C-alpha positions as a Markdown table, in Angstrom:
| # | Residue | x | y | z |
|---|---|---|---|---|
| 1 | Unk | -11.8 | -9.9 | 14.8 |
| 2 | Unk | -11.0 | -9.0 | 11.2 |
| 3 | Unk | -8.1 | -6.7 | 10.6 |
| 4 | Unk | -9.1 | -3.7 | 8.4 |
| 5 | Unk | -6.6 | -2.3 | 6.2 |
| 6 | Unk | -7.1 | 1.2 | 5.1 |
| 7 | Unk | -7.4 | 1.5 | 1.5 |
| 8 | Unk | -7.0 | 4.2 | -0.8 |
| 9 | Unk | -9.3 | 4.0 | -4.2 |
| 10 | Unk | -9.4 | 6.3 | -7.1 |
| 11 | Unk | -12.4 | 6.2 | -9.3 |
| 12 | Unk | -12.5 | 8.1 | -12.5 |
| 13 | Unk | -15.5 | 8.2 | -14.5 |
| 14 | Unk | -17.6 | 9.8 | -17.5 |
| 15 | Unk | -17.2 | 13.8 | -17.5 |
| 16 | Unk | -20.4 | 13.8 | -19.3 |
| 17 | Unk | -22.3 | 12.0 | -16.2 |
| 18 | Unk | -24.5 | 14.4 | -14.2 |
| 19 | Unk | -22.7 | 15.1 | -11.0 |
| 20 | Unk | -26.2 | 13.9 | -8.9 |
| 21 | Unk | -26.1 | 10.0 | -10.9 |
| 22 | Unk | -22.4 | 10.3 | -9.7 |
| 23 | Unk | -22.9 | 10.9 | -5.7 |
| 24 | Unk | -26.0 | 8.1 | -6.2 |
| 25 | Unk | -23.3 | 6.0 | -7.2 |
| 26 | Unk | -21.0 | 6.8 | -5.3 |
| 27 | Unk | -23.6 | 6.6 | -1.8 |
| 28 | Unk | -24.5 | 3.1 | -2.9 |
| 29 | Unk | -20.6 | 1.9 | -3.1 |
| 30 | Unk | -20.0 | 3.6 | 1.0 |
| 31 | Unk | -23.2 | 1.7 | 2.2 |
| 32 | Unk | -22.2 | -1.2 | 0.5 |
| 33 | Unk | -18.6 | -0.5 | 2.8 |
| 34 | Unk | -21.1 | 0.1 | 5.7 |
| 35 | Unk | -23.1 | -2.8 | 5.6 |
| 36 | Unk | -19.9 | -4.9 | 5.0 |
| 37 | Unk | -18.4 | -3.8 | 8.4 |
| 38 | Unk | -16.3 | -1.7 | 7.0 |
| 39 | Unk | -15.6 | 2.5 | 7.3 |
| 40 | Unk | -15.0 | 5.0 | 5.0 |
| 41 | Unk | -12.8 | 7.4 | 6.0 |
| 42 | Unk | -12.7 | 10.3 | 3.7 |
| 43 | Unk | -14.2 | 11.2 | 0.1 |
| 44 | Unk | -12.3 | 13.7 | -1.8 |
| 45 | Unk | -13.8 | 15.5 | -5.3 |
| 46 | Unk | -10.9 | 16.0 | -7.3 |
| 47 | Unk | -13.4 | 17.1 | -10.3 |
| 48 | Unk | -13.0 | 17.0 | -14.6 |
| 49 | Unk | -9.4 | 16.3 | -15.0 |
| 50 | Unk | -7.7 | 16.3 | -18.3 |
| 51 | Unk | -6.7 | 12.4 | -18.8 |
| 52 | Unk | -3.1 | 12.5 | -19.9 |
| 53 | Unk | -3.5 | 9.9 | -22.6 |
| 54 | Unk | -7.7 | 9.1 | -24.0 |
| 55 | Unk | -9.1 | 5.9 | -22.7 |
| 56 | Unk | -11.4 | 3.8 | -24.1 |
| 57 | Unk | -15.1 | 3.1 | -22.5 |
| 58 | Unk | -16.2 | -0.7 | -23.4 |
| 59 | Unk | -19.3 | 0.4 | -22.5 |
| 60 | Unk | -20.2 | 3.2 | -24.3 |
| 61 | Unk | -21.4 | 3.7 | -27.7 |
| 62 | Unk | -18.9 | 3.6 | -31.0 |
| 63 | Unk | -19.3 | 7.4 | -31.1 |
| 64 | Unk | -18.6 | 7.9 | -27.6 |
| 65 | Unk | -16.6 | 5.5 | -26.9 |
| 66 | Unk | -12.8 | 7.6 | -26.3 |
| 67 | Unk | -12.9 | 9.9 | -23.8 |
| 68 | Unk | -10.4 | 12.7 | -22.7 |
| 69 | Unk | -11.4 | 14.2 | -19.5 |
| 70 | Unk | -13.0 | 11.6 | -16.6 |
| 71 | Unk | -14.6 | 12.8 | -13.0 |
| 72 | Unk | -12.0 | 12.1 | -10.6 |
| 73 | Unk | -12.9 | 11.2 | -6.9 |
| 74 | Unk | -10.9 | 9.5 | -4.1 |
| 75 | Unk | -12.2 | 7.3 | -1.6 |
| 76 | Unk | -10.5 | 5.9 | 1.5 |
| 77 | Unk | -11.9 | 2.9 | 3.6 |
| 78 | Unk | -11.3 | 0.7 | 6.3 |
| 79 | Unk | -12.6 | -2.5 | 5.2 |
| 80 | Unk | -12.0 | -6.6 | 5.1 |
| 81 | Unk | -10.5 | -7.7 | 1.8 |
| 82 | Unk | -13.1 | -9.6 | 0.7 |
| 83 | Unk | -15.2 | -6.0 | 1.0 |
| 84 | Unk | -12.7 | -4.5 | -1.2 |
| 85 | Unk | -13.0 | -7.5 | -3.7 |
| 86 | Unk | -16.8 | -7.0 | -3.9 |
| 87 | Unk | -16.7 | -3.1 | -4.1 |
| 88 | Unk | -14.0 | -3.7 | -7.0 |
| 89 | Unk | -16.4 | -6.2 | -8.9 |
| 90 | Unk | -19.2 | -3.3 | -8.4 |
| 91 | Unk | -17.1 | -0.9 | -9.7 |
| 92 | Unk | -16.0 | -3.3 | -12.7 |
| 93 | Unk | -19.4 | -3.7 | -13.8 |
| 94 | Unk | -20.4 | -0.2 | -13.5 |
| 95 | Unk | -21.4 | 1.2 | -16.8 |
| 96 | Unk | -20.3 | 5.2 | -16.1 |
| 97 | Unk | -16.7 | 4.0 | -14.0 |
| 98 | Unk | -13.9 | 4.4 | -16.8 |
| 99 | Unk | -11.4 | 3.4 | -14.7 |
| 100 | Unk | -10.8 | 2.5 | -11.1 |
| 101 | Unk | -7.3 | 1.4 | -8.9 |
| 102 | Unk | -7.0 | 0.5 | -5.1 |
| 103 | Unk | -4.4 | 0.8 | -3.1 |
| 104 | Unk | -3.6 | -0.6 | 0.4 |
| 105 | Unk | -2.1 | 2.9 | 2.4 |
| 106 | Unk | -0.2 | 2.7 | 5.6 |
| 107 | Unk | -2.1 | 3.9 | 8.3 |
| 108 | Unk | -1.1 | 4.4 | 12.0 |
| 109 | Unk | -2.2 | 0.8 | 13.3 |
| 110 | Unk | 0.5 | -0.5 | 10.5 |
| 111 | Unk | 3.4 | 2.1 | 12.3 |
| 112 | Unk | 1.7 | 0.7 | 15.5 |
| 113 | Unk | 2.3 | -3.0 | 14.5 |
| 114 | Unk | 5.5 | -2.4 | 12.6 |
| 115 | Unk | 9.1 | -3.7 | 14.6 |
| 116 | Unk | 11.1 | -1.4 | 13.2 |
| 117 | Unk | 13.9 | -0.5 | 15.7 |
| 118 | Unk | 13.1 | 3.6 | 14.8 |
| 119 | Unk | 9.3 | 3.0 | 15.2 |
| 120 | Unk | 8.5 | 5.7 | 18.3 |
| 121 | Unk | 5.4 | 3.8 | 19.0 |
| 122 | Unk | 7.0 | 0.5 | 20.4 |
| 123 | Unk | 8.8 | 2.4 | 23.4 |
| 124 | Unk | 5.1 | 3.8 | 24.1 |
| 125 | Unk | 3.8 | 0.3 | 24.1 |
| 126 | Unk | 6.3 | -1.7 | 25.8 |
| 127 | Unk | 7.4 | -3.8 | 22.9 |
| 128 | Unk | 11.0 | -4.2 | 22.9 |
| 129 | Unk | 12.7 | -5.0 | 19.3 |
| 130 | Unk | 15.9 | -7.4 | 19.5 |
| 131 | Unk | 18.3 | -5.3 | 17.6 |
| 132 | Unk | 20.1 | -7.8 | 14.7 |
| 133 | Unk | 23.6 | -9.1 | 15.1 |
| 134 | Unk | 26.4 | -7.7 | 13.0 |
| 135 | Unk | 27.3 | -8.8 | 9.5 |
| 136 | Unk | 30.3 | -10.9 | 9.4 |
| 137 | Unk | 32.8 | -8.9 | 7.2 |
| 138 | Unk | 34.4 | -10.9 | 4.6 |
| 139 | Unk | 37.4 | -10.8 | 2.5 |
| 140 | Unk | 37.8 | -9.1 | -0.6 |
| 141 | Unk | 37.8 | -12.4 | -2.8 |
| 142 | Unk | 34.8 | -13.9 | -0.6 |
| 143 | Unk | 35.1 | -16.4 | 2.1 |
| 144 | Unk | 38.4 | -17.8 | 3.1 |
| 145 | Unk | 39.3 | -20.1 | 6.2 |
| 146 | Unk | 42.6 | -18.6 | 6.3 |
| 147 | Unk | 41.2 | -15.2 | 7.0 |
| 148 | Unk | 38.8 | -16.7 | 9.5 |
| 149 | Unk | 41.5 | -18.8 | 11.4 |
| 150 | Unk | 43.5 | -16.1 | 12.0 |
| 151 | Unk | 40.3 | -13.9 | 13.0 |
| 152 | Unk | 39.6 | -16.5 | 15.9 |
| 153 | Unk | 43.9 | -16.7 | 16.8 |
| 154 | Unk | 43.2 | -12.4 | 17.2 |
| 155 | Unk | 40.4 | -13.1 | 19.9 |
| 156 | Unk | 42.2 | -15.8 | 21.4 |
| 157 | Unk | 45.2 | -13.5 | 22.2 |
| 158 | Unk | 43.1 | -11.0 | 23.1 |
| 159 | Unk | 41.1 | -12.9 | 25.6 |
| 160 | Unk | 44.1 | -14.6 | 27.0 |
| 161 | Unk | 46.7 | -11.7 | 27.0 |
| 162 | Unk | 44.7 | -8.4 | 27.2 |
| 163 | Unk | 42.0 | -9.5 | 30.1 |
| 164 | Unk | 44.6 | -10.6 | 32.6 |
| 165 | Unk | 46.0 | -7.1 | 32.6 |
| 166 | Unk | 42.5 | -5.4 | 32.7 |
């Protein structure tokens, strides 16, 4: 069984597009995530957005070619990585897609998995996390054997002394 991560992509793409070419677009990239074995989550229509700096279109024509404002839309999926790879390409080689980034999120199988001593979910599961030993403290000036002989000559009194009277 393939593990899914759960991805988080932003698409922006030409303000100018009519908003129905956009959701035909758009379909075609979650069936392509469906038919992959994949899920998608969540869509989310963030609309025209100002772009904070203009960004240049390779495929658009030389009058056309810098834009200002992009259609912005986020898309989260569960899918293989080799999915993600192909969407990415898709996307790449989409002619109205300005720009595109995905991310990798955490999601709650990730807390689940994770060993972290503060993760609530491993007392829930059984898993028990063996908790790290101490650091050894060192001396100012780094190590020294000095320090560490007389370290071991305290424990040694201490054991042989202090337990006796206990």
């Amino acid at each position: 069984r393939d593990i899914m991560p759960l991805y988080h992509s932003v698409l922006m793409s030409l303000s100018k597009q009519p908003a129905a070419e956009y959701a035909k677009a758009l379909r075609s990239c979650c069936h392509n995530i469906f038919n992959k074995g994949g899920w998608v989550r969540a869509v989310e229509n963030h609309g025209i957005r100002p772009l904070p700096y203009r960004i240049r279109s390779p495929y658009s024509p030389d009058d056309e070619r810098y834009h200002w404002d992009a259609r912005v839309v986020s898309l989260y999926f569960d899918a293989p990585v080799a999915t993600k790879n192909e969407l990415e390409l898709a996307l790449r080689l989409d002619e109205q897609i300005i720009r595109y980034t995905t991310m990798k999120t955490k999601s709650v199988t990730d807390e689940v998995l994770s060993l972290k001593p503060s993760n609530p979910w491993n007392g829930v599961a059984g898993v028990e996390v063996k908790k790290r030993a101490p650091k050894k403290k060192r001396s100012r000036y780094g190590r020294d054997e000095e320090g560490s002989a007389r370290q071991e000559e305290l424990e040694g009194f201490i054991d042989k002394y202090l337990s006796k009277n206990a």
